[in-house]
PDB file of C-alpha atoms in Angstrom:
ATOM      1  CA  MET Q   1      86.255 115.166 119.191  1.00 58.00           C
ATOM      2  CA  PRO Q   2      84.674 111.874 118.552  1.00 72.00           C
ATOM      3  CA  PHE Q   3      81.522 112.616 120.400  1.00 86.00           C
ATOM      4  CA  LYS Q   4      80.812 115.671 118.348  1.00 83.00           C
ATOM      5  CA  LYS Q   5      80.690 113.650 115.135  1.00 88.00           C
ATOM      6  CA  LEU Q   6      78.340 110.950 116.354  1.00 92.00           C
ATOM      7  CA  HIS Q   7      74.658 110.823 115.535  1.00 94.00           C
ATOM      8  CA  PRO Q   8      72.504 113.568 117.266  1.00 93.00           C
ATOM      9  CA  HIS Q   9      70.626 110.976 119.310  1.00 94.00           C
ATOM     10  CA  LEU Q  10      73.801 109.610 120.716  1.00 94.00           C
ATOM     11  CA  GLN Q  11      75.100 113.086 121.586  1.00 93.00           C
ATOM     12  CA  GLU Q  12      71.791 113.769 123.279  1.00 93.00           C
ATOM     13  CA  ARG Q  13      72.067 110.572 125.418  1.00 94.00           C
ATOM     14  CA  LEU Q  14      75.764 111.228 126.271  1.00 92.00           C
ATOM     15  CA  HIS Q  15      74.751 114.749 127.400  1.00 91.00           C
ATOM     16  CA  SER Q  16      72.025 113.322 129.640  1.00 92.00           C
ATOM     17  CA  PHE Q  17      74.543 110.999 131.283  1.00 91.00           C
ATOM     18  CA  GLU Q  18      76.927 113.878 131.680  1.00 89.00           C
ATOM     19  CA  PHE Q  19      79.540 112.298 129.405  1.00 87.00           C
ATOM     20  CA  THR Q  20      81.107 115.496 128.299  1.00 82.00           C
ATOM     21  CA  SER Q  21      84.516 114.277 126.951  1.00 89.00           C
ATOM     22  CA  PRO Q  22      85.818 111.053 125.589  1.00 93.00           C
ATOM     23  CA  THR Q  23      88.430 108.939 127.227  1.00 94.00           C
ATOM     24  CA  ASN Q  24      91.978 108.602 125.715  1.00 95.00           C
ATOM     25  CA  PHE Q  25      90.916 105.162 124.339  1.00 96.00           C
ATOM     26  CA  GLN Q  26      87.611 106.586 122.883  1.00 96.00           C
ATOM     27  CA  ASN Q  27      89.480 109.400 121.210  1.00 94.00           C
ATOM     28  CA  LYS Q  28      91.816 106.879 119.416  1.00 96.00           C
ATOM     29  CA  SER Q  29      89.357 104.136 118.715  1.00 96.00           C
ATOM     30  CA  ILE Q  30      85.964 105.752 117.694  1.00 96.00           C
ATOM     31  CA  PRO Q  31      87.199 107.459 114.510  1.00 95.00           C
ATOM     32  CA  VAL Q  32      88.980 104.198 113.423  1.00 96.00           C
ATOM     33  CA  ILE Q  33      85.999 102.076 114.086  1.00 97.00           C
ATOM     34  CA  LYS Q  34      83.700 104.624 112.238  1.00 96.00           C
ATOM     35  CA  SER Q  35      85.923 104.252 109.274  1.00 95.00           C
ATOM     36  CA  GLY Q  36      84.793 100.696 108.719  1.00 96.00           C
ATOM     37  CA  ALA Q  37      88.036  99.032 109.317  1.00 96.00           C
ATOM     38  CA  ASN Q  38      88.438  95.679 111.243  1.00 97.00           C
ATOM     39  CA  VAL Q  39      89.834  96.645 114.560  1.00 97.00           C
ATOM     40  CA  PHE Q  40      91.520  94.913 117.596  1.00 97.00           C
ATOM     41  CA  CYS Q  41      90.826  97.393 120.601  1.00 97.00           C
ATOM     42  CA  THR Q  42      92.946  96.921 123.568  1.00 97.00           C
ATOM     43  CA  ALA Q  43      92.707  98.888 126.772  1.00 96.00           C
ATOM     44  CA  PRO Q  44      92.668  98.268 130.580  1.00 94.00           C
ATOM     45  CA  LYS Q  45      89.391  98.001 132.599  1.00 93.00           C
ATOM     46  CA  ASP Q  46      87.384 101.242 132.909  1.00 91.00           C
ATOM     47  CA  ALA Q  47      89.000 102.726 129.657  1.00 94.00           C
ATOM     48  CA  GLY Q  48      85.617 103.103 128.071  1.00 94.00           C
ATOM     49  CA  LYS Q  49      85.483  99.938 125.912  1.00 96.00           C
ATOM     50  CA  THR Q  50      81.822  99.073 126.483  1.00 96.00           C
ATOM     51  CA  THR Q  51      80.644 102.587 125.790  1.00 96.00           C
ATOM     52  CA  THR Q  52      82.760 102.648 122.601  1.00 97.00           C
ATOM     53  CA  LEU Q  53      81.215  99.389 121.528  1.00 98.00           C
ATOM     54  CA  ILE Q  54      77.581 100.622 122.129  1.00 97.00           C
ATOM     55  CA  LEU Q  55      78.253 104.132 120.492  1.00 97.00           C
ATOM     56  CA  THR Q  56      79.883 102.672 117.343  1.00 97.00           C
ATOM     57  CA  THR Q  57      77.373 100.027 116.922  1.00 98.00           C
ATOM     58  CA  LEU Q  58      74.361 102.356 117.094  1.00 97.00           C
ATOM     59  CA  GLN Q  59      76.222 104.915 114.948  1.00 97.00           C
ATOM     60  CA  LYS Q  60      76.576 102.192 112.325  1.00 97.00           C
ATOM     61  CA  LEU Q  61      72.915 101.541 112.379  1.00 97.00           C
ATOM     62  CA  LYS Q  62      72.061 105.050 112.365  1.00 95.00           C
ATOM     63  CA  CYS Q  63      69.944 104.678 115.523  1.00 95.00           C
ATOM     64  CA  GLU Q  64      66.869 103.271 113.653  1.00 95.00           C
ATOM     65  CA  ALA Q  65      65.312  99.922 113.088  1.00 96.00           C
ATOM     66  CA  VAL Q  66      65.456  98.430 109.580  1.00 95.00           C
ATOM     67  CA  GLY Q  67      64.062  95.115 108.291  1.00 93.00           C
ATOM     68  CA  ASN Q  68      63.985  92.050 110.497  1.00 93.00           C
ATOM     69  CA  ALA Q  69      67.421  90.479 110.249  1.00 94.00           C
ATOM     70  CA  PRO Q  70      70.216  91.536 112.744  1.00 96.00           C
ATOM     71  CA  ARG Q  71      72.525  94.247 111.467  1.00 97.00           C
ATOM     72  CA  ALA Q  72      74.872  94.008 114.537  1.00 97.00           C
ATOM     73  CA  VAL Q  73      76.029  91.114 116.634  1.00 97.00           C
ATOM     74  CA  VAL Q  74      77.841  91.461 120.037  1.00 97.00           C
ATOM     75  CA  LEU Q  75      79.488  88.195 121.129  1.00 97.00           C
ATOM     76  CA  VAL Q  76      79.849  87.809 124.933  1.00 97.00           C
ATOM     77  CA  GLU Q  77      81.011  85.184 127.392  1.00 95.00           C
ATOM     78  CA  ASN Q  78      77.821  84.153 129.211  1.00 95.00           C
ATOM     79  CA  LYS Q  79      74.227  84.863 130.252  1.00 95.00           C
ATOM     80  CA  GLU Q  80      75.398  87.480 132.824  1.00 96.00           C
ATOM     81  CA  LYS Q  81      77.503  89.424 130.361  1.00 96.00           C
ATOM     82  CA  ALA Q  82      74.589  89.275 127.791  1.00 97.00           C
ATOM     83  CA  LEU Q  83      72.073  90.738 130.222  1.00 97.00           C
ATOM     84  CA  GLU Q  84      74.546  93.268 131.443  1.00 97.00           C
ATOM     85  CA  LEU Q  85      75.351  94.506 128.124  1.00 97.00           C
ATOM     86  CA  TYR Q  86      71.536  94.430 127.102  1.00 97.00           C
ATOM     87  CA  ASP Q  87      70.729  96.854 130.065  1.00 97.00           C
ATOM     88  CA  ALA Q  88      73.650  99.068 128.999  1.00 96.00           C
ATOM     89  CA  PHE Q  89      72.433  99.244 125.331  1.00 97.00           C
ATOM     90  CA  PHE Q  90      68.909  99.911 126.392  1.00 96.00           C
ATOM     91  CA  LYS Q  91      70.061 103.194 128.126  1.00 95.00           C
ATOM     92  CA  TYR Q  92      70.933 104.367 124.609  1.00 96.00           C
ATOM     93  CA  THR Q  93      68.161 102.831 122.421  1.00 95.00           C
ATOM     94  CA  LYS Q  94      64.905 103.292 124.579  1.00 87.00           C
ATOM     95  CA  HIS Q  95      63.989 106.467 122.707  1.00 87.00           C
ATOM     96  CA  THR Q  96      64.675 104.878 119.306  1.00 93.00           C
ATOM     97  CA  SER Q  97      62.922 102.133 117.240  1.00 95.00           C
ATOM     98  CA  LEU Q  98      65.973  99.912 117.569  1.00 96.00           C
ATOM     99  CA  ARG Q  99      65.365  96.225 118.729  1.00 97.00           C
ATOM    100  CA  VAL Q 100      68.022  94.725 120.958  1.00 97.00           C
ATOM    101  CA  TYR Q 101      67.859  90.942 121.855  1.00 97.00           C
ATOM    102  CA  ALA Q 102      69.918  88.916 124.283  1.00 96.00           C
ATOM    103  CA  SER Q 103      70.518  85.315 123.548  1.00 95.00           C
ATOM    104  CA  TYR Q 104      72.038  82.718 125.686  1.00 94.00           C
ATOM    105  CA  GLU Q 105      72.162  78.906 126.601  1.00 91.00           C
ATOM    106  CA  GLN Q 106      69.600  79.014 129.475  1.00 92.00           C
ATOM    107  CA  LEU Q 107      66.867  80.189 127.199  1.00 87.00           C
ATOM    108  CA  HIS Q 108      65.105  77.647 125.000  1.00 91.00           C
ATOM    109  CA  ILE Q 109      66.396  77.675 121.508  1.00 92.00           C
ATOM    110  CA  ASP Q 110      62.880  77.502 119.981  1.00 91.00           C
ATOM    111  CA  VAL Q 111      61.805  80.582 121.997  1.00 93.00           C
ATOM    112  CA  GLN Q 112      64.905  82.402 120.809  1.00 93.00           C
ATOM    113  CA  LYS Q 113      64.247  81.421 117.112  1.00 92.00           C
ATOM    114  CA  SER Q 114      60.682  82.610 117.256  1.00 93.00           C
ATOM    115  CA  GLU Q 115      61.460  85.862 119.138  1.00 93.00           C
ATOM    116  CA  ILE Q 116      64.426  86.657 116.615  1.00 93.00           C
ATOM    117  CA  PHE Q 117      62.136  85.889 113.615  1.00 93.00           C
ATOM    118  CA  MET Q 118      59.821  88.675 114.842  1.00 93.00           C
ATOM    119  CA  GLY Q 119      62.576  91.202 113.867  1.00 95.00           C
ATOM    120  CA  ILE Q 120      65.624  92.487 115.683  1.00 96.00           C
ATOM    121  CA  ASP Q 121      68.569  94.959 114.969  1.00 97.00           C
ATOM    122  CA  ILE Q 122      71.152  93.997 117.513  1.00 98.00           C
ATOM    123  CA  LEU Q 123      71.864  90.462 118.667  1.00 97.00           C
ATOM    124  CA  ILE Q 124      73.910  89.879 121.901  1.00 97.00           C
ATOM    125  CA  SER Q 125      74.803  86.144 122.188  1.00 96.00           C
ATOM    126  CA  THR Q 126      77.263  83.564 123.312  1.00 95.00           C
ATOM    127  CA  PRO Q 127      79.324  81.710 120.694  1.00 94.00           C
ATOM    128  CA  LYS Q 128      77.682  78.370 121.610  1.00 93.00           C
ATOM    129  CA  THR Q 129      74.075  79.692 121.378  1.00 95.00           C
ATOM    130  CA  MET Q 130      74.800  81.756 118.185  1.00 93.00           C
ATOM    131  CA  LYS Q 131      76.364  78.521 116.662  1.00 92.00           C
ATOM    132  CA  LYS Q 132      73.236  76.562 117.576  1.00 92.00           C
ATOM    133  CA  LEU Q 133      70.990  79.300 116.083  1.00 93.00           C
ATOM    134  CA  PHE Q 134      73.008  79.022 112.821  1.00 86.00           C
ATOM    135  CA  LEU Q 135      72.706  75.297 112.642  1.00 86.00           C
ATOM    136  CA  LEU Q 136      68.911  75.547 113.119  1.00 88.00           C
ATOM    137  CA  ASN Q 137      68.568  78.405 110.678  1.00 86.00           C
ATOM    138  CA  GLY Q 138      67.429  80.530 113.520  1.00 88.00           C
ATOM    139  CA  VAL Q 139      69.325  83.661 112.615  1.00 90.00           C
ATOM    140  CA  SER Q 140      70.176  85.254 109.305  1.00 90.00           C
ATOM    141  CA  VAL Q 141      73.520  87.245 108.880  1.00 90.00           C
ATOM    142  CA  SER Q 142      72.603  88.450 105.426  1.00 91.00           C
ATOM    143  CA  GLN Q 143      72.207  92.028 106.607  1.00 94.00           C
ATOM    144  CA  LEU Q 144      75.107  92.133 109.163  1.00 95.00           C
ATOM    145  CA  LYS Q 145      76.970  95.307 109.106  1.00 97.00           C
ATOM    146  CA  ILE Q 146      79.131  95.054 112.393  1.00 98.00           C
ATOM    147  CA  PHE Q 147      80.280  92.057 114.604  1.00 97.00           C
ATOM    148  CA  ASN Q 148      81.639  92.962 118.011  1.00 98.00           C
ATOM    149  CA  ILE Q 149      83.359  90.779 120.373  1.00 97.00           C
ATOM    150  CA  ASP Q 150      83.329  92.075 124.083  1.00 96.00           C
ATOM    151  CA  ASP Q 151      86.140  91.211 126.546  1.00 94.00           C
ATOM    152  CA  ALA Q 152      87.511  88.659 123.879  1.00 94.00           C
ATOM    153  CA  GLU Q 153      89.855  86.811 126.348  1.00 93.00           C
ATOM    154  CA  PHE Q 154      86.983  84.303 126.943  1.00 93.00           C
ATOM    155  CA  LEU Q 155      87.581  82.905 123.406  1.00 93.00           C
ATOM    156  CA  VAL Q 156      90.856  81.260 124.335  1.00 89.00           C
ATOM    157  CA  PRO Q 157      89.309  77.907 125.431  1.00 85.00           C
ATOM    158  CA  ASP Q 158      88.810  75.698 122.429  1.00 85.00           C
ATOM    159  CA  LEU Q 159      85.045  75.433 122.653  1.00 88.00           C
ATOM    160  CA  ALA Q 160      84.253  79.142 122.263  1.00 91.00           C
ATOM    161  CA  TYR Q 161      87.041  79.604 119.816  1.00 92.00           C
ATOM    162  CA  THR Q 162      86.006  76.956 117.316  1.00 92.00           C
ATOM    163  CA  ALA Q 163      82.367  78.145 117.737  1.00 92.00           C
ATOM    164  CA  LEU Q 164      83.306  81.609 116.636  1.00 93.00           C
ATOM    165  CA  LEU Q 165      85.398  80.392 113.581  1.00 93.00           C
ATOM    166  CA  SER Q 166      82.424  78.337 112.618  1.00 90.00           C
ATOM    167  CA  ILE Q 167      80.077  81.374 112.801  1.00 90.00           C
ATOM    168  CA  THR Q 168      82.312  83.743 110.897  1.00 93.00           C
ATOM    169  CA  GLN Q 169      82.817  81.315 108.046  1.00 89.00           C
ATOM    170  CA  SER Q 170      79.271  81.998 107.120  1.00 84.00           C
ATOM    171  CA  ILE Q 171      79.627  85.823 107.143  1.00 89.00           C
ATOM    172  CA  LYS Q 172      80.480  87.159 103.786  1.00 84.00           C
ATOM    173  CA  LYS Q 173      81.024  90.921 104.276  1.00 89.00           C
ATOM    174  CA  CYS Q 174      81.049  92.571 107.718  1.00 95.00           C
ATOM    175  CA  GLN Q 175      83.150  94.772 109.985  1.00 97.00           C
ATOM    176  CA  PHE Q 176      84.695  92.993 112.839  1.00 97.00           C
ATOM    177  CA  VAL Q 177      85.702  94.774 116.111  1.00 98.00           C
ATOM    178  CA  LEU Q 178      87.353  92.850 118.978  1.00 97.00           C
ATOM    179  CA  TYR Q 179      87.781  94.484 122.498  1.00 97.00           C
ATOM    180  CA  SER Q 180      90.119  92.988 125.137  1.00 96.00           C
ATOM    181  CA  GLU Q 181      92.666  94.013 127.728  1.00 95.00           C
ATOM    182  CA  LYS Q 182      95.434  92.266 125.820  1.00 93.00           C
ATOM    183  CA  ILE Q 183      95.524  90.068 122.674  1.00 92.00           C
ATOM    184  CA  PRO Q 184      96.733  86.516 123.454  1.00 91.00           C
ATOM    185  CA  PRO Q 185      98.516  84.889 120.600  1.00 92.00           C
ATOM    186  CA  LYS Q 186      95.542  82.503 119.960  1.00 93.00           C
ATOM    187  CA  ILE Q 187      93.261  85.645 119.428  1.00 93.00           C
ATOM    188  CA  ALA Q 188      95.929  87.409 117.225  1.00 93.00           C
ATOM    189  CA  ARG Q 189      95.401  84.468 114.862  1.00 93.00           C
ATOM    190  CA  PHE Q 190      91.953  85.946 113.949  1.00 94.00           C
ATOM    191  CA  LYS Q 191      93.959  88.052 111.425  1.00 93.00           C
ATOM    192  CA  SER Q 192      94.305  84.964 109.343  1.00 91.00           C
ATOM    193  CA  TYR Q 193      90.644  84.115 109.417  1.00 92.00           C
ATOM    194  CA  PHE Q 194      88.150  86.920 109.573  1.00 93.00           C
ATOM    195  CA  MET Q 195      90.069  90.034 110.524  1.00 92.00           C
ATOM    196  CA  GLU Q 196      92.056  90.708 107.420  1.00 89.00           C
ATOM    197  CA  TYR Q 197      93.742  94.237 107.040  1.00 92.00           C
ATOM    198  CA  SER Q 198      92.857  94.990 110.637  1.00 95.00           C
ATOM    199  CA  LYS Q 199      94.070  97.841 112.657  1.00 96.00           C
ATOM    200  CA  THR Q 200      95.084  97.730 116.326  1.00 95.00           C
ATOM    201  CA  ILE Q 201      94.282 100.462 118.761  1.00 96.00           C
ATOM    202  CA  SER Q 202      95.915 100.070 122.043  1.00 94.00           C
ATOM    203  CA  VAL Q 203      96.154 102.397 125.208  1.00 92.00           C
TER     204      VAL Q 203
END
């Protein structure tokens, strides 16, 4: 049972939300992600992908704040997705020391730089904004442990795709986990770039 082997804080939060048993997708994916492998996770809508992303990320960070540089990144399509995921994370982190930050184009880049500099653990961002933060030395990836991509189909257009490749070139050692409903050929090419030796979980 994947939930039984999670951090006690996560088990407590799941219990409070009355999540008693994992979905089929969660049963298959959580142990593989916890192993540290790069993973392509494909499943239909409402299979539990977002909850899996949150649980495995918080598990990786041991549900506590450390240092100032982000140790987890979640790449999303736009501001709406970033704020939605921020709220979803907050339900699990509000009784911990973890610091979650949502970054997107509509927020002035200098404001983002100064707020990130104050110290965060989890950065939720769009490809364009994260690339800009990189170019301005506004975010460090030296402590990064896990890099998630939520609903990855949005990366098919060239602009988002090239921004992601530019970002990942600067990341030396990190676990990559990609979530989508299917894997278009363009996204499958990530195996050649930054998802070497990846595993695929599909339901």
